[in-house]
Amino acid sequence: MENDEMIIPELNNETIESMIYIIRGQKVILDFELAKIYGYETKRFNEQVKNNINKFPERYRFQLNKEELDIILRPKKSTLAKRILKNI
């Protein structure tokens, strides 16, 4: 589903703050959560980044390694892992 409106009805500061992780000393929001905020499928969101790479400076994007992803997923394993797996 792609549209111009945000699709998280309960989007507020608390919701956004819960999506922010500190990784490598940087505040990070994961791709699938950004895609959700903007109403895109994760795959389509990442395609947009790839197709418009000049609009996304390297300092604003990086790929997590397996260990980092495991650390993030551990507390949310049951719900978050299911959402990620659906988007692969």
Coordinates of C-alpha atoms in Angstrom, one line a residue:
M1 CA 0.0 0.0 0.0
E2 CA 1.5 3.3 -1.1
N3 CA 0.0 6.7 -0.4
D4 CA 0.9 10.2 0.7
E5 CA -0.6 9.9 4.2
M6 CA 1.1 8.4 7.2
I7 CA -0.6 5.1 8.1
I8 CA 0.1 4.9 11.8
P9 CA -2.9 6.4 13.4
E10 CA -1.3 6.6 16.9
L11 CA 1.8 8.3 15.5
N12 CA 3.0 10.7 18.2
N13 CA 6.3 11.5 20.0
E14 CA 6.1 8.4 22.2
T15 CA 5.5 6.2 19.2
I16 CA 8.3 7.7 17.3
E17 CA 10.7 7.6 20.3
S18 CA 9.9 3.8 20.7
M19 CA 11.2 3.3 17.1
I20 CA 14.6 5.0 17.8
Y21 CA 17.6 2.9 18.7
I22 CA 21.1 3.9 19.4
I23 CA 23.4 2.0 17.2
R24 CA 27.1 2.8 16.7
G25 CA 26.5 6.0 18.6
Q26 CA 23.8 7.2 16.2
K27 CA 20.1 7.5 16.6
V28 CA 18.5 5.1 14.1
I29 CA 15.0 4.2 12.9
L30 CA 14.8 0.9 11.0
D31 CA 13.7 0.8 7.4
F32 CA 10.5 -1.1 7.9
E33 CA 9.4 1.4 10.5
L34 CA 10.1 4.4 8.3
A35 CA 8.3 2.6 5.5
K36 CA 5.3 2.0 7.8
I37 CA 5.2 5.7 8.8
Y38 CA 5.1 6.8 5.2
G39 CA 2.8 4.1 4.0
Y40 CA 5.2 2.0 1.9
E41 CA 6.1 -1.6 1.9
T42 CA 9.7 -2.0 3.2
K43 CA 10.9 -3.4 -0.2
R44 CA 9.5 -0.4 -2.0
F45 CA 10.9 2.0 0.5
N46 CA 14.4 0.5 0.1
E47 CA 14.0 0.7 -3.7
Q48 CA 13.3 4.4 -3.4
V49 CA 16.4 4.9 -1.4
K50 CA 18.5 2.8 -3.9
N51 CA 17.0 4.7 -6.9
N52 CA 17.5 8.1 -5.3
I53 CA 20.7 7.4 -3.5
N54 CA 22.0 11.0 -4.0
K55 CA 19.1 12.2 -1.8
F56 CA 20.2 10.0 1.1
P57 CA 23.7 10.9 2.3
E58 CA 25.7 8.0 3.6
R59 CA 25.7 9.5 7.1
Y60 CA 21.9 9.0 7.2
R61 CA 22.0 5.3 6.2
F62 CA 23.8 2.1 7.0
Q63 CA 23.1 -1.6 7.2
L64 CA 23.0 -3.4 10.4
N65 CA 25.1 -6.5 10.9
K66 CA 23.5 -9.7 12.2
E67 CA 24.6 -9.0 15.8
E68 CA 23.1 -5.6 15.9
L69 CA 19.9 -6.8 14.4
D70 CA 19.7 -9.7 17.0
I71 CA 20.2 -7.2 19.8
I72 CA 17.4 -5.0 18.6
L73 CA 15.1 -8.0 17.9
R74 CA 15.6 -9.8 21.1
P75 CA 13.2 -7.7 23.3
K76 CA 10.6 -7.5 20.5
K77 CA 11.3 -11.0 19.1
S78 CA 7.7 -12.2 18.9
T79 CA 6.1 -9.2 17.1
L80 CA 9.0 -7.4 15.5
A81 CA 10.6 -10.5 13.9
K82 CA 7.2 -11.6 12.5
R83 CA 6.8 -8.1 10.9
I84 CA 10.3 -8.2 9.4
L85 CA 9.9 -11.7 8.1
K86 CA 6.7 -10.7 6.3
N87 CA 8.6 -8.0 4.5
I88 CA 11.4 -10.1 3.2

